[in-house]
Amino acid sequence: MDLVKILESKRRLNKEEGEALYELDLYTLGKFATEKRVERFGKKTFFNSNRHINPTNICADVCKFCAFSANRKNPNPYKMSHEEILKNVDEAVELGAKEIHIVSAHHPDAGMSWYMDIFELIKKKYPFLHVKALTAAEVDYLSRRYGHSYEEILNIMKQKGVDSMPGGGAEIFDEKIRSRVCKDKVSSNNWLKIHEKWHNLGFKSNATMLFGHIEDRAHRIDHMIRLRDLQDKTGGFNAFIPLVYQRENNYLNVKEFLGSQEILRTIAISRLMLDNIPHIKAYWATSTINLALVAQEFGADDLDGTIQKESIQSAAGAKSSQGMKFKDFIDLITTSGFIPVERDSLYNELKSY
Ligand code: V47
């Protein structure tokens, strides 16, 4: 198979070709991924001013890669009251956040209204804030725990003011690997079903992929193709976010960790495979900001945002707990040769620097 010819033809790549891309040299991959990125966005790199809030770490599920959950190696159980969450939001707004990203663990008895009413409270106080909240894993958990259908839960989210869904909980779709890393969590098919239903209600969402643990390259390509198939149907995904596995304080027995080249390859390949998902996000909290900046040359056009506070990846060793300063983002993107564009949560351009 002459992969370079196939890439030059610009046609859609199949599974075998996707897997074979990993054998290409990094510079060739970078060249083709950059071509695609530049076709859509030129030298623009998007970021936003956001705040992550994780209202509880008490979890009924046991995902082996997770260091955030309170029953892990670093137990420190907490559950915020709505007042505490609102205080976090006040602080976030003070610091300039335009988006609040809310993801919780699967608390066994917090109740539906603890999960849902907070969105209404936030929107009432700050109608301009974009609320990105509840992963498909949480939707599935709440559905099983409280006996509501997915449709019912998604409609409550809509009614309470959730604007979009984050991409968490996708992990890796391959069922064999999934059963080894997060066996009781939402199934791959149900993760996709929930996003499909959310898109059909007229909303957008993101999609993640957790990689660099016990999966192999073929599992990553399979993951991307399942997302691409759904995107063909709904067009509802804004961004694909490959999350680099962080190794500390968890129960996954991983012996070999990815090097930077494999991370860049995976980002470039996602740009080439996912011809229908507009944004490829190099999430600096898992890749480090340095590699995220390099990833701009390998197909990534989005670096997420300032985050302000980060608890999930930093629990597993990432140096992301304090977020990034807005000005640092602009300076780093500029000095790396790209154009920083502050975006809103739906990728409307707010300001170019
Ligand atoms: O799904 C858990 C991941 C995710 C580890 O939608 C880990 O814009 C690395 O989904 N190493 C939650 N990752 C975070 C998430 C997210 C982040 C940023 C932006 C968006 C978005 C979504 O965190 C989980 C899981 O895959 N995670 N443990 C770990 N050890």
mmCIF file of N, CA and C in Angstrom, residues 16 18 46 69 79 92 95 101 160 199 259 300 316 345:
data_model
loop_
_atom_site.group_PDB
_atom_site.id
_atom_site.type_symbol
_atom_site.label_atom_id
_atom_site.label_comp_id
_atom_site.label_asym_id
_atom_site.label_seq_id
_atom_site.Cartn_x
_atom_site.Cartn_y
_atom_site.Cartn_z
ATOM 1 N N GLU A 16 -7.382 -0.360 8.044
ATOM 2 C CA GLU A 16 -6.043 -0.892 7.746
ATOM 3 C C GLU A 16 -5.083 0.265 7.450
ATOM 4 N N GLY A 18 -5.382 3.336 8.472
ATOM 5 C CA GLY A 18 -5.168 4.061 9.728
ATOM 6 C C GLY A 18 -4.074 3.399 10.552
ATOM 7 N N PHE A 46 -6.841 27.668 18.758
ATOM 8 C CA PHE A 46 -7.946 28.079 19.624
ATOM 9 C C PHE A 46 -7.683 27.718 21.084
ATOM 10 N N SER A 69 -10.705 9.309 42.032
ATOM 11 C CA SER A 69 -11.742 8.737 42.883
ATOM 12 C C SER A 69 -11.238 8.520 44.316
ATOM 13 N N LYS A 79 -17.548 15.968 48.966
ATOM 14 C CA LYS A 79 -18.716 16.263 48.134
ATOM 15 C C LYS A 79 -19.077 17.712 48.423
ATOM 16 N N ALA A 92 -14.311 31.735 39.640
ATOM 17 C CA ALA A 92 -13.967 31.518 38.224
ATOM 18 C C ALA A 92 -14.346 32.734 37.384
ATOM 19 N N LEU A 95 -12.083 35.543 37.766
ATOM 20 C CA LEU A 95 -10.828 35.340 37.034
ATOM 21 C C LEU A 95 -11.028 35.343 35.513
ATOM 22 N N HIS A 101 -16.726 23.869 33.334
ATOM 23 C CA HIS A 101 -16.709 22.463 32.922
ATOM 24 C C HIS A 101 -16.906 21.642 34.206
ATOM 25 N N LYS A 160 -32.353 22.242 32.641
ATOM 26 C CA LYS A 160 -31.622 22.914 33.732
ATOM 27 C C LYS A 160 -30.530 23.863 33.220
ATOM 28 N N HIS A 199 -26.923 14.935 20.578
ATOM 29 C CA HIS A 199 -26.807 15.653 19.304
ATOM 30 C C HIS A 199 -28.196 15.804 18.662
ATOM 31 N N GLY A 259 6.339 7.583 24.484
ATOM 32 C CA GLY A 259 7.251 8.711 24.283
ATOM 33 C C GLY A 259 6.517 9.803 23.518
ATOM 34 N N ALA A 300 -2.983 19.484 15.570
ATOM 35 C CA ALA A 300 -3.831 20.032 16.636
ATOM 36 C C ALA A 300 -4.072 21.522 16.396
ATOM 37 N N ALA A 316 -3.256 12.005 39.071
ATOM 38 C CA ALA A 316 -2.467 10.889 38.521
ATOM 39 C C ALA A 316 -1.078 11.334 38.085
ATOM 40 N N SER A 345 -17.208 28.396 23.817
ATOM 41 C CA SER A 345 -17.235 26.939 23.950
ATOM 42 C C SER A 345 -17.710 26.245 22.682
#
